[in-house]
PDB file of C-alpha atoms in Angstrom:
ATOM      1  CA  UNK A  15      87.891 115.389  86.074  1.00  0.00           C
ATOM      2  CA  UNK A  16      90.356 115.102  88.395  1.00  0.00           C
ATOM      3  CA  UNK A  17      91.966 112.763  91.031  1.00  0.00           C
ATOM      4  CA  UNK A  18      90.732 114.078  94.217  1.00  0.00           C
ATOM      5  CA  UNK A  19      87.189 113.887  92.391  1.00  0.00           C
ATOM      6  CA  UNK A  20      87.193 110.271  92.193  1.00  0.00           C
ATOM      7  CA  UNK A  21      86.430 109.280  95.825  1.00  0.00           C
ATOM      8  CA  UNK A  22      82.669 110.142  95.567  1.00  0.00           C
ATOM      9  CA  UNK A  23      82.008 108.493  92.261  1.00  0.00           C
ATOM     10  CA  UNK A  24      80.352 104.649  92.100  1.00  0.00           C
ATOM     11  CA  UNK A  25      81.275 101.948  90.268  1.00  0.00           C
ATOM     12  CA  UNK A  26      79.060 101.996  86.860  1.00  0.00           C
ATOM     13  CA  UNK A  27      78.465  98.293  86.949  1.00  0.00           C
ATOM     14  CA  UNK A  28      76.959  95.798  89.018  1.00  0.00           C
ATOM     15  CA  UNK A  29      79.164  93.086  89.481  1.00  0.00           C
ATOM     16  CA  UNK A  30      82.312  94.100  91.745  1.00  0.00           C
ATOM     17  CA  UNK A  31      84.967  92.067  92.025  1.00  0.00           C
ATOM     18  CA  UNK A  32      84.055  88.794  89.673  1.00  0.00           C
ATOM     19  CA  UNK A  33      87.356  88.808  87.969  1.00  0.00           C
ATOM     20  CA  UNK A  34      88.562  87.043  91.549  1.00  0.00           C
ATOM     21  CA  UNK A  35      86.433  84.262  90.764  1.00  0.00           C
ATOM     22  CA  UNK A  36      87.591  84.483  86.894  1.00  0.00           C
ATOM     23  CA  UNK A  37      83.683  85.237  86.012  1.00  0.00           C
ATOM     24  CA  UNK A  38      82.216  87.004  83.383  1.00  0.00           C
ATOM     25  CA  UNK A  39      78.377  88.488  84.042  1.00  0.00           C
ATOM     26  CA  UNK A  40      76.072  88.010  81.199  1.00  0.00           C
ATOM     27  CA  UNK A  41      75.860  90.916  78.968  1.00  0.00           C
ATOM     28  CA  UNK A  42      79.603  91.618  79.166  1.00  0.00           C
ATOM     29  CA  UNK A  43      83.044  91.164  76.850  1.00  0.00           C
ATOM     30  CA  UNK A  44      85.343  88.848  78.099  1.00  0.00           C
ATOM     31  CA  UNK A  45      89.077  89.456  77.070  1.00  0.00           C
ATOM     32  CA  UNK A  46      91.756  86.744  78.701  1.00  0.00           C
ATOM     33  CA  UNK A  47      95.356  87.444  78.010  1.00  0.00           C
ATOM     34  CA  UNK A  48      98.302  85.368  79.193  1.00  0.00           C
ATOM     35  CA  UNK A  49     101.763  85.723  78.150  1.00  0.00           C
ATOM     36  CA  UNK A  50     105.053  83.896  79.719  1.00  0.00           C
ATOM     37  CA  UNK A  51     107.588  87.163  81.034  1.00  0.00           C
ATOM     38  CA  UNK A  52     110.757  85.552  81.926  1.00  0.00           C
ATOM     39  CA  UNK A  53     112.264  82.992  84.884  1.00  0.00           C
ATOM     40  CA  UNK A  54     113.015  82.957  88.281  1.00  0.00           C
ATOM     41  CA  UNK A  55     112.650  84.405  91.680  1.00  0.00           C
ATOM     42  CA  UNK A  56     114.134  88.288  90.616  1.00  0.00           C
ATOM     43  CA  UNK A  57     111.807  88.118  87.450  1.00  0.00           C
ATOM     44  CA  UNK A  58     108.300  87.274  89.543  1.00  0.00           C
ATOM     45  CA  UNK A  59     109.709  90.115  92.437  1.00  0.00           C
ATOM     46  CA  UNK A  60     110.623  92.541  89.683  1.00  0.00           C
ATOM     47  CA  UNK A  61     107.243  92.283  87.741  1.00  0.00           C
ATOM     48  CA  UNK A  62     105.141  92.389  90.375  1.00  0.00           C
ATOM     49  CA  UNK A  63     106.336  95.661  92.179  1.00  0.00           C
ATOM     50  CA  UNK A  64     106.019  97.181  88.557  1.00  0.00           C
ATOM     51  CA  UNK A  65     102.684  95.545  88.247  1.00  0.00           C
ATOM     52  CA  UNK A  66     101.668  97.195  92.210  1.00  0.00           C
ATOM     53  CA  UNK A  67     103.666 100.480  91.565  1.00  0.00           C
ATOM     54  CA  UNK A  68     101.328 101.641  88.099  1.00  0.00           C
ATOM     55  CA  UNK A  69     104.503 101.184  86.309  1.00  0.00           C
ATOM     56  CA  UNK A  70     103.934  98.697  84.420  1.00  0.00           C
ATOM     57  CA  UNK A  71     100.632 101.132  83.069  1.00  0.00           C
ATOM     58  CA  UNK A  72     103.060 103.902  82.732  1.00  0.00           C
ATOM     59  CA  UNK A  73     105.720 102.155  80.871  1.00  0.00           C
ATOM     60  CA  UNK A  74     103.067 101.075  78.513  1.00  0.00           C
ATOM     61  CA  UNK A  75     101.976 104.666  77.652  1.00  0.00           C
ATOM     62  CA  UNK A  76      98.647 104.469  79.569  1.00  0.00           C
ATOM     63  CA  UNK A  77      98.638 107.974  81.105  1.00  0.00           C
ATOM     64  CA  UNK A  78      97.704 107.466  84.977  1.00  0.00           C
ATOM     65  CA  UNK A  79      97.988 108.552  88.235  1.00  0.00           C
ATOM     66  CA  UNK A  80      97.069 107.092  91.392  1.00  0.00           C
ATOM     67  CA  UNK A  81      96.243 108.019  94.943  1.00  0.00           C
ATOM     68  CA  UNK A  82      97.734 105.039  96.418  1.00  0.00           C
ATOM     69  CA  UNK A  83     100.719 103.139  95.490  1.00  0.00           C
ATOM     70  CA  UNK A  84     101.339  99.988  95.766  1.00  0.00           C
ATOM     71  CA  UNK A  85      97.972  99.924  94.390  1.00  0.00           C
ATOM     72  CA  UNK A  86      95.446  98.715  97.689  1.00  0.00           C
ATOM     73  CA  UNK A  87      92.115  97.910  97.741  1.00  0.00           C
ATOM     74  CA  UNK A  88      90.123 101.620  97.520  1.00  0.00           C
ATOM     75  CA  UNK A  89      92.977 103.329  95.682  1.00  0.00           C
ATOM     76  CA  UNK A  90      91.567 105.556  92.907  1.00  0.00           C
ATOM     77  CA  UNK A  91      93.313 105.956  89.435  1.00  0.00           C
ATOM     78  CA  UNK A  92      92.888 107.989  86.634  1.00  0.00           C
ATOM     79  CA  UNK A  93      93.856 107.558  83.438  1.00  0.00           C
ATOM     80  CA  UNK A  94      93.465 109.070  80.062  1.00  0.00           C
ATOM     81  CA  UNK A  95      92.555 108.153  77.017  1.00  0.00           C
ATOM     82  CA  UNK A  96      93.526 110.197  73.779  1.00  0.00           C
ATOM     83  CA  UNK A  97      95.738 112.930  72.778  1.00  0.00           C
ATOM     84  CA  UNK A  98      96.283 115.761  75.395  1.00  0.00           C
ATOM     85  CA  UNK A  99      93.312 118.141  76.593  1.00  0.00           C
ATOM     86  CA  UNK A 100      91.128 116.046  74.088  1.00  0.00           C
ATOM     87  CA  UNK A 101      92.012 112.872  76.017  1.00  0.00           C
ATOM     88  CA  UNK A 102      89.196 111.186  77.721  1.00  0.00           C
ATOM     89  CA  UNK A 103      89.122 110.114  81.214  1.00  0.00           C
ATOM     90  CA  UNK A 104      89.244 106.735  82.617  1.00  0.00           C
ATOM     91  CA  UNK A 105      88.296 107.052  86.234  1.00  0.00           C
ATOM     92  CA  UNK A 106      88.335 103.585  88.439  1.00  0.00           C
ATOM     93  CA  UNK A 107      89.174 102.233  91.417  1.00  0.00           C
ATOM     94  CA  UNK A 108      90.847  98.761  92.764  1.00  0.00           C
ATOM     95  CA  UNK A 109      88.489  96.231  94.078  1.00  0.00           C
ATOM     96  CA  UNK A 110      91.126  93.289  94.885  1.00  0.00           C
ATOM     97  CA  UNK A 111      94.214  92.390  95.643  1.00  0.00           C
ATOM     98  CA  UNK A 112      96.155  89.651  96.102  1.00  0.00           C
ATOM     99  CA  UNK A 113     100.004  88.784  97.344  1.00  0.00           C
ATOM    100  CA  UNK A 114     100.991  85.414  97.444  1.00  0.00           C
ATOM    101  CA  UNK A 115     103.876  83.467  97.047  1.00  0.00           C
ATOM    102  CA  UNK A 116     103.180  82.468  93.639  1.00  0.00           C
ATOM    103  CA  UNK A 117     100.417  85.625  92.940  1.00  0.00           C
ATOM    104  CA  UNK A 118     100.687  89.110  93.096  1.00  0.00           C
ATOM    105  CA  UNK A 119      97.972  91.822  91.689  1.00  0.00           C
ATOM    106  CA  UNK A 120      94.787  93.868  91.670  1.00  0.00           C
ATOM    107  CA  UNK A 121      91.937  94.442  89.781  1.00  0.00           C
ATOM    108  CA  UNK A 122      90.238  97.564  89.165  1.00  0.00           C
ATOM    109  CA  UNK A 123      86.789  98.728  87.896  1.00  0.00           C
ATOM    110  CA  UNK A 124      85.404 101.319  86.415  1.00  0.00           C
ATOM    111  CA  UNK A 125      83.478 104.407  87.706  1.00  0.00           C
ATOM    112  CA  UNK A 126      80.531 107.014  86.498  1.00  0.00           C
ATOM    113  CA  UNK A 127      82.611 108.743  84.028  1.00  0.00           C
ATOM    114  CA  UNK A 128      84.319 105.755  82.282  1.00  0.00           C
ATOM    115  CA  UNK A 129      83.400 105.253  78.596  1.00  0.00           C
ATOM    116  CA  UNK A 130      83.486 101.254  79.516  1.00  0.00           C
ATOM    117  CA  UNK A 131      81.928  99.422  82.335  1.00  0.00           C
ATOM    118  CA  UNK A 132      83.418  96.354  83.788  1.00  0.00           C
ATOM    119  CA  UNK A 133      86.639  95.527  85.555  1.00  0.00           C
ATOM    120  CA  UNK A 134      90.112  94.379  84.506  1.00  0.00           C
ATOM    121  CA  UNK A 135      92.648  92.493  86.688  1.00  0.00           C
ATOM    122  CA  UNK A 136      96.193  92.080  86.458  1.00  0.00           C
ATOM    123  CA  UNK A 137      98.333  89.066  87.582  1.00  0.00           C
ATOM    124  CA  UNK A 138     102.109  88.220  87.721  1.00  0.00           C
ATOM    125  CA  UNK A 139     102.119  84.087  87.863  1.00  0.00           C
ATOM    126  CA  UNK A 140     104.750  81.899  88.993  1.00  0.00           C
ATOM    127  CA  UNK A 141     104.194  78.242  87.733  1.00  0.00           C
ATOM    128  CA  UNK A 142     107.807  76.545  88.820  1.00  0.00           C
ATOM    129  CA  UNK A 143     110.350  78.482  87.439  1.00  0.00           C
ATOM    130  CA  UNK A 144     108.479  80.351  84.763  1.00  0.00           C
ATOM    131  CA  UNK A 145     106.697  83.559  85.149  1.00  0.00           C
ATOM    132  CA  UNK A 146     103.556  84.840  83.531  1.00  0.00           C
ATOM    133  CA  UNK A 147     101.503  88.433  83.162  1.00  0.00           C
ATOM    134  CA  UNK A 148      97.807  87.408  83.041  1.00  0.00           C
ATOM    135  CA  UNK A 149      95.234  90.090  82.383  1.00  0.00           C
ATOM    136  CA  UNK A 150      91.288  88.930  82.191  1.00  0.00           C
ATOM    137  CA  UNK A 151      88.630  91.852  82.308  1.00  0.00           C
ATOM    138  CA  UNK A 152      85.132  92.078  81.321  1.00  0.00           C
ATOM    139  CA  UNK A 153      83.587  95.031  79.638  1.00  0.00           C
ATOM    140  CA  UNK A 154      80.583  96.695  77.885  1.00  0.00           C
ATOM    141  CA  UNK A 155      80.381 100.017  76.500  1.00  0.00           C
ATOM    142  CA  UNK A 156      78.900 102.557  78.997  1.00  0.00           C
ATOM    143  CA  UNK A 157      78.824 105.573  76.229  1.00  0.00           C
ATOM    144  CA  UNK A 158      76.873 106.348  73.063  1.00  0.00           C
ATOM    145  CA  UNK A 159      80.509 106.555  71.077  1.00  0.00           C
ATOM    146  CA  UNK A 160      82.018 103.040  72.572  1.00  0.00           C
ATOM    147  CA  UNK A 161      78.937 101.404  71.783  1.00  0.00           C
ATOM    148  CA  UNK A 162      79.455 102.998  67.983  1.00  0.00           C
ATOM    149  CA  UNK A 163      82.857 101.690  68.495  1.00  0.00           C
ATOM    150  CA  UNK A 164      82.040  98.389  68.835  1.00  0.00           C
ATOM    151  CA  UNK A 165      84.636  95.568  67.823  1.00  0.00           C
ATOM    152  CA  UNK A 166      87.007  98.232  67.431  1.00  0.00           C
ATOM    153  CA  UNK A 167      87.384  99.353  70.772  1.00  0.00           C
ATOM    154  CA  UNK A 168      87.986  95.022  71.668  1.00  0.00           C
ATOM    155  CA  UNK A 169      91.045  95.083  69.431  1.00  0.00           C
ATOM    156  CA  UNK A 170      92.249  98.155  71.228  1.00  0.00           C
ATOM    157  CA  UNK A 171      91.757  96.276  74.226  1.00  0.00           C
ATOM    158  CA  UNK A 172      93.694  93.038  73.287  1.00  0.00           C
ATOM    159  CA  UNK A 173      96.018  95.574  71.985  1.00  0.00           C
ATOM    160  CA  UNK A 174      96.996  97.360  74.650  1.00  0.00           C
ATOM    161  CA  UNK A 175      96.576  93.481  76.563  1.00  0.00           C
ATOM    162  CA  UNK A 176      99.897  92.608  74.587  1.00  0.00           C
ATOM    163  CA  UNK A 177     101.415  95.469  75.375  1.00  0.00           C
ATOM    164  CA  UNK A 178     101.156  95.500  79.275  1.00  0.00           C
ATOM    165  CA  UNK A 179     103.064  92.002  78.802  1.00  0.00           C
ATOM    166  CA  UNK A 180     105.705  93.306  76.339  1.00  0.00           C
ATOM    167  CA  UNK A 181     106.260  96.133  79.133  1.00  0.00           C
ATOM    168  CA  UNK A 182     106.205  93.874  81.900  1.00  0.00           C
ATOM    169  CA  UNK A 183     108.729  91.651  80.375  1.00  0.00           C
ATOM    170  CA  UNK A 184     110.747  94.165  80.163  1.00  0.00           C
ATOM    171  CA  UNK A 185     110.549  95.589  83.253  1.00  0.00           C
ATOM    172  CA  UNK A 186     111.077  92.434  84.921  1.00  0.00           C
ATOM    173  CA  UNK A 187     114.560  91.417  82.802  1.00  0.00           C
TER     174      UNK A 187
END
């Protein structure tokens, strides 16, 4: 699979866009993460063009490119999963953004191809002076091996969760 395949694939869920209304459809794994980043005006500017640029995903070791960036709404990313040419493809595509004086991010879902279905959003937060990296997403296995996966593949997720904030953080200092 490859980038420029992307733009004729569908989402492989239903429910586009509910992490703007912080929803989770029946049937699906919620994960919430929220972790303070740092202080001040440079620290929420910093973050957040990280968070838009995929460098924030980068920095983390998630494997991606995209065809847009700052990430807008229609940009198509793919990531990978695994260790080199055995590495798994994570195809999706952003559904929402938002830019706001106190909130800047996307969220993304997932397309045909994905081992997961669902969507994941990612926020930079400024409440007064502080700053905060808040991820929610919502997921159910869309493959015969994540569904043998089961809990396993959730710790990975709150994993990797923790580490997009530990990046971010320091990105952002």
């Amino acid at each position: 699979m490859k980038l420029a395949d992307l733009g004729g694939l569908r989402f492989n869920y239903d429910v586009v866009g509910s992490t703007r209304q912080d929803a989770t459809p029946v049937g699906y794994h919620r994960l919430e993460h929220r972790e303070p980043i740092g202080r001040g005006d440079e620290v929420f500017r910093r973050a957040g063009d990280a968070l838009m640029s995929w460098k924030m995903h980068s920095a983390a070791g998630v494997r991606i490119m995209a065809t847009d960036s700052p990430a807008v709404i229609g940009t198509n990313s793919l990531g990978r999963v695994g260790v080199g040419s055995l590495g798994l493809p994570v195809p999706c595509r952003v559904v929402w953004t938002v830019d706001e004086p106190d909130r800047i991010g996307f969220a993304y879902g997932t397309l045909s191809g994905h081992p997961e279905a669902g969507e994941e959003s990612f926020l930079v937060i400024r409440e007064g002076d502080e700053v905060f990296f808040r991820l929610l997403a919502y997921s159910r296995p869309a493959t015969w091996y994540t569904r043998l996966g089961g809990p396993a593949g959730r710790r990975v997720q709150a994993f990797v969760a923790h580490r997009y904030a530990t990046t971010l953080r320091r990105l952002a200092r």
